[in-house]
PDB file of C-alpha atoms in Angstrom:
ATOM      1  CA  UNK A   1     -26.908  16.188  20.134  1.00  0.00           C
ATOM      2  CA  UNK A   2     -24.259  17.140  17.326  1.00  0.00           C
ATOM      3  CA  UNK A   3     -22.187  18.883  20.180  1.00  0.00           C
ATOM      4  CA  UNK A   4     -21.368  15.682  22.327  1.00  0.00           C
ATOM      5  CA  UNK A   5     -20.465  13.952  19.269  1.00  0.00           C
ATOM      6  CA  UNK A   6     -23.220  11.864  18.849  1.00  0.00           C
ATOM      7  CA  UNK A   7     -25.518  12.231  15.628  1.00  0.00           C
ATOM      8  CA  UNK A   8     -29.213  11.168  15.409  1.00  0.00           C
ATOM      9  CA  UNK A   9     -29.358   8.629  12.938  1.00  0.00           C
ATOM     10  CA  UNK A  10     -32.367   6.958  13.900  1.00  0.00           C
ATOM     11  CA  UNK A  11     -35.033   6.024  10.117  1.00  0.00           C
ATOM     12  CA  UNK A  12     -31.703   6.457   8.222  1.00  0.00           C
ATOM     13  CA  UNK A  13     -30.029   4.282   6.109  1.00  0.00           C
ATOM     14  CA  UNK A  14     -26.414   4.942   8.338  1.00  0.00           C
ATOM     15  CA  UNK A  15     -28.372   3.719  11.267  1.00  0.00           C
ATOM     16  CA  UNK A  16     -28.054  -0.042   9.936  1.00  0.00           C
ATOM     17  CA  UNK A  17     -24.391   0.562   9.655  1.00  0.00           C
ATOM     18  CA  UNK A  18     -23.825   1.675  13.132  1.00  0.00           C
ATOM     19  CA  UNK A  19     -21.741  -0.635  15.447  1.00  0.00           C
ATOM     20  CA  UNK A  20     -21.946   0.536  19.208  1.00  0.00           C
ATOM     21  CA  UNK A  21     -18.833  -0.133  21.347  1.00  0.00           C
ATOM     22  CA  UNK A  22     -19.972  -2.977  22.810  1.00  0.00           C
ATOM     23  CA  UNK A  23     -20.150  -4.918  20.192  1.00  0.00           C
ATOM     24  CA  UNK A  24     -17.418  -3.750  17.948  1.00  0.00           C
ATOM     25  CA  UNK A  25     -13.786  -5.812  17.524  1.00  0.00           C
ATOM     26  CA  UNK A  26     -10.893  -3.329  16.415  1.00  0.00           C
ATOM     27  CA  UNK A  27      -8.491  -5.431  13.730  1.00  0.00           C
ATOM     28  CA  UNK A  28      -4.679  -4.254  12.473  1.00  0.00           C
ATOM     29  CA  UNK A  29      -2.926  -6.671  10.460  1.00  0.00           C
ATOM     30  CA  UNK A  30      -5.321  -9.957  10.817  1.00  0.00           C
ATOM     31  CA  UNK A  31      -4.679  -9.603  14.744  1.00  0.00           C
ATOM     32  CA  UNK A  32      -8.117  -8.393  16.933  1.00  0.00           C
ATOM     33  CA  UNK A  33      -6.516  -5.658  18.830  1.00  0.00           C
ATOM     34  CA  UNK A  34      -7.845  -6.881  22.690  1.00  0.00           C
ATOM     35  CA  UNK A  35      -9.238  -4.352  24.979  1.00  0.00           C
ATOM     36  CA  UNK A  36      -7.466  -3.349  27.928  1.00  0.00           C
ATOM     37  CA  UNK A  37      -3.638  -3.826  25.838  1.00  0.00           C
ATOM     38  CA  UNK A  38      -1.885  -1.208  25.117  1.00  0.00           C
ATOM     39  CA  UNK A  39      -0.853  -0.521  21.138  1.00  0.00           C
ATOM     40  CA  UNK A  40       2.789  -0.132  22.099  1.00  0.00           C
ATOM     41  CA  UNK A  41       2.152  -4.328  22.611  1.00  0.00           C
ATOM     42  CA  UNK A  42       1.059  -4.585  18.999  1.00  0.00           C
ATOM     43  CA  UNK A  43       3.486  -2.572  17.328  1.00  0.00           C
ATOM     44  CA  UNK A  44       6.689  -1.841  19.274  1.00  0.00           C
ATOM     45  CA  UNK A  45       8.124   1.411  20.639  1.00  0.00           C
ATOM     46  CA  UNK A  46       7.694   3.104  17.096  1.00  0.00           C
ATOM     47  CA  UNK A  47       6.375   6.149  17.666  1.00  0.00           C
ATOM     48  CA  UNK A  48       6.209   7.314  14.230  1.00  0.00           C
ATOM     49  CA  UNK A  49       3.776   3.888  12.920  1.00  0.00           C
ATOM     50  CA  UNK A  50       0.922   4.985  11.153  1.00  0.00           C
ATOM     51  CA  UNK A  51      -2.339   2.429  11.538  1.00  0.00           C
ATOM     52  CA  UNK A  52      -5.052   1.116   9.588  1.00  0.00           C
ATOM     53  CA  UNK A  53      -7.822  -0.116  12.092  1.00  0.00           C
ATOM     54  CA  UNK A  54     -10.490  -1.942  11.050  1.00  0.00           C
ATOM     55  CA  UNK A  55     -13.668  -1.958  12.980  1.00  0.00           C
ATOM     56  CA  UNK A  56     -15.794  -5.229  12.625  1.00  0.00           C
ATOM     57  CA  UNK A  57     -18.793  -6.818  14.641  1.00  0.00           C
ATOM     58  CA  UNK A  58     -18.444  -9.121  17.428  1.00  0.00           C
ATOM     59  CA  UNK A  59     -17.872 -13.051  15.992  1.00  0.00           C
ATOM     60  CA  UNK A  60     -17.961 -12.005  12.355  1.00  0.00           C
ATOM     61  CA  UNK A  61     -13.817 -13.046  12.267  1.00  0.00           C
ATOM     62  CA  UNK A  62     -11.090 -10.713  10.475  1.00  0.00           C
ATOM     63  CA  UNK A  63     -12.337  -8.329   8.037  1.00  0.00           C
ATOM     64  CA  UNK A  64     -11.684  -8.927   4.498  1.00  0.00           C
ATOM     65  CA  UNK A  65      -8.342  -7.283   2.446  1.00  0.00           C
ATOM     66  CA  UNK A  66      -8.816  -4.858   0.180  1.00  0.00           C
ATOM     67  CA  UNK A  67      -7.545  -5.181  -3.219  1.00  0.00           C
ATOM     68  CA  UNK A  68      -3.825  -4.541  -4.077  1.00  0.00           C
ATOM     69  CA  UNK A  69      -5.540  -2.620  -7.421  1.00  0.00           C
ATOM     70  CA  UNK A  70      -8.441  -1.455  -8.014  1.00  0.00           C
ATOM     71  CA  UNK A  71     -11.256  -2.638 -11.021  1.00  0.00           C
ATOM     72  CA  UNK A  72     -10.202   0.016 -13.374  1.00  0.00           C
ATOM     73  CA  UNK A  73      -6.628  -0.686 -13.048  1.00  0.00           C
ATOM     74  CA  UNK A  74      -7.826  -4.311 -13.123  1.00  0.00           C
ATOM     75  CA  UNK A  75      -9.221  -3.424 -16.283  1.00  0.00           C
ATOM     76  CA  UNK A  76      -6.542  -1.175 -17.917  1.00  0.00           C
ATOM     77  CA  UNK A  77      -4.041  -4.113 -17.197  1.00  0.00           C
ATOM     78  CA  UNK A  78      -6.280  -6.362 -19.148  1.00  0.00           C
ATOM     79  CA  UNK A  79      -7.013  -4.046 -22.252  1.00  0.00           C
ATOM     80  CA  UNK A  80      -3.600  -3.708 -22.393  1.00  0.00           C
ATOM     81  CA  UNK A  81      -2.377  -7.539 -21.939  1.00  0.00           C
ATOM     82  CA  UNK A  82      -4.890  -8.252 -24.810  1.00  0.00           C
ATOM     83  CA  UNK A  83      -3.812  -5.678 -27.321  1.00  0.00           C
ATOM     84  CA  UNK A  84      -0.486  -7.267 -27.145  1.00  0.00           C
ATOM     85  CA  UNK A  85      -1.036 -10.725 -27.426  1.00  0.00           C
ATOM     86  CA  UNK A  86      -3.004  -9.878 -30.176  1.00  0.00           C
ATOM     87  CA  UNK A  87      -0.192  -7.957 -31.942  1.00  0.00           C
ATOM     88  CA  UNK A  88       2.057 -11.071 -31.014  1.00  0.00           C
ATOM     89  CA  UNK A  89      -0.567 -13.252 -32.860  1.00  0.00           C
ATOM     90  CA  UNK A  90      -0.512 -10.871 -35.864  1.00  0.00           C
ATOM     91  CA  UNK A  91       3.320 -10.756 -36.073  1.00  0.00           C
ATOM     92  CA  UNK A  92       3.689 -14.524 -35.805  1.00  0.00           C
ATOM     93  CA  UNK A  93       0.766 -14.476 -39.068  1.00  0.00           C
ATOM     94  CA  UNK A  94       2.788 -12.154 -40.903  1.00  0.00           C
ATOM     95  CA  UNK A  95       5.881 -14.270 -40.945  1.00  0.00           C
ATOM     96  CA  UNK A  96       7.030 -12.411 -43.547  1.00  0.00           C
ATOM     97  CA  UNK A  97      10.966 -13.173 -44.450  1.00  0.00           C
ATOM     98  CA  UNK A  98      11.043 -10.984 -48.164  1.00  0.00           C
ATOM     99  CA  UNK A  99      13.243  -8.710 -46.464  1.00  0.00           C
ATOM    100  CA  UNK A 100      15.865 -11.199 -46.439  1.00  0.00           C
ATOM    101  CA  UNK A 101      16.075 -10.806 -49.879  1.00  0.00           C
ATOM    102  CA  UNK A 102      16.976  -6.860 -49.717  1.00  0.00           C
ATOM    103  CA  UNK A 103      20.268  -5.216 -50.479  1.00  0.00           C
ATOM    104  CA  UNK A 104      20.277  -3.435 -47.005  1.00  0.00           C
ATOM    105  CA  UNK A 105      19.905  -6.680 -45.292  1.00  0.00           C
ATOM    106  CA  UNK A 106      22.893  -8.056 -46.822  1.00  0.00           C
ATOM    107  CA  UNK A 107      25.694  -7.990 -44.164  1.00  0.00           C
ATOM    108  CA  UNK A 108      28.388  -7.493 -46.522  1.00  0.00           C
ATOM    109  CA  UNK A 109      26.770  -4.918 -48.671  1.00  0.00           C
ATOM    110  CA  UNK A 110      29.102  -1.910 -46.916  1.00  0.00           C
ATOM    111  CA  UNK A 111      31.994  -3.693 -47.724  1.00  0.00           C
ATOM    112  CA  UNK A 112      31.350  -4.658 -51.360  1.00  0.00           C
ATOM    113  CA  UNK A 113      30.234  -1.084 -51.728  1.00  0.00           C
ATOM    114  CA  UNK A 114      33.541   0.201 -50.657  1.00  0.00           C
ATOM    115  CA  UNK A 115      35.739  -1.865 -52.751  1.00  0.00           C
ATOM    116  CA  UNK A 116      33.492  -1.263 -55.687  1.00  0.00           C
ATOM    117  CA  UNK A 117      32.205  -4.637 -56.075  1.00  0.00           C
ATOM    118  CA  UNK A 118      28.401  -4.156 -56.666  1.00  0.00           C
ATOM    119  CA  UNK A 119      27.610  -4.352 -59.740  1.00  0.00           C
ATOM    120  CA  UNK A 120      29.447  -7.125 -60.953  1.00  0.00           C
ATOM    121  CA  UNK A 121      27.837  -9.057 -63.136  1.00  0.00           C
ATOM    122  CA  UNK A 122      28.800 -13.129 -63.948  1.00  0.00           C
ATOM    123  CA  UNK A 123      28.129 -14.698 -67.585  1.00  0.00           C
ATOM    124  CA  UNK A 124      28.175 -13.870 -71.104  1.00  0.00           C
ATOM    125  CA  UNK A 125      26.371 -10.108 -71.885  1.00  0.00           C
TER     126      UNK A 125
END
């Protein structure tokens, strides 16, 4: 039977999921593609347009979209998203201004260090 292209799938599992062209509905782009019309009539003179067909049953409507992403990339995305809002959280804890404080943060250290004024100190010694 395997050389006329038919398979014998009867007491299998894949025999449930077998829709016979009768009662099979071909779907591109949320349109059902009608028998008898020519593709040409669903998307142009394009030669060069690659298709994804759906096949559904008869009456059961448009088949549903697949996901833009996947569940691991779902779940990446979220690991990721949570690590950082959780390093946002600890930075805005450690509000930590001592650095202020610090010779290098002092925005005219470079020029008092030029002109020699550093270590000038004010008051009786």
């Amino acid at each position: 039977m395997e050389f006329e292209d038919q398979e014998d799938l009867s007491g299998t599992q894949a025999s449930l999921q077998v829709i016979t062209e009768v009662e099979c509905q071909l779907w591109w782009a949320a349109k059902e593609m009608q028998r008898g019309k020519k593709l040409h009539e669903y998307i142009g003179k394009n030669d060069k347009t690659k298709l994804v067909v759906k096949i559904q049953k008869k009456g059961q409507g448009a088949p549903a979209r697949e996901p833009l992403i996947t569940d691991e990339q779902q779940k990446q995305m979220m690991m990721h998203y949570y690590r950082r809002q959780e390093e946002l959280k600890k930075l805005e804890e450690a509000d930590d201004d001592t650095y202020l404080d610090s010779e290098w943060s002092d925005r005219q250290a470079l020029k008092k260090k030029f002109q020699g004024l550093t270590n000038i100190k004010w008051g009786p010694r």
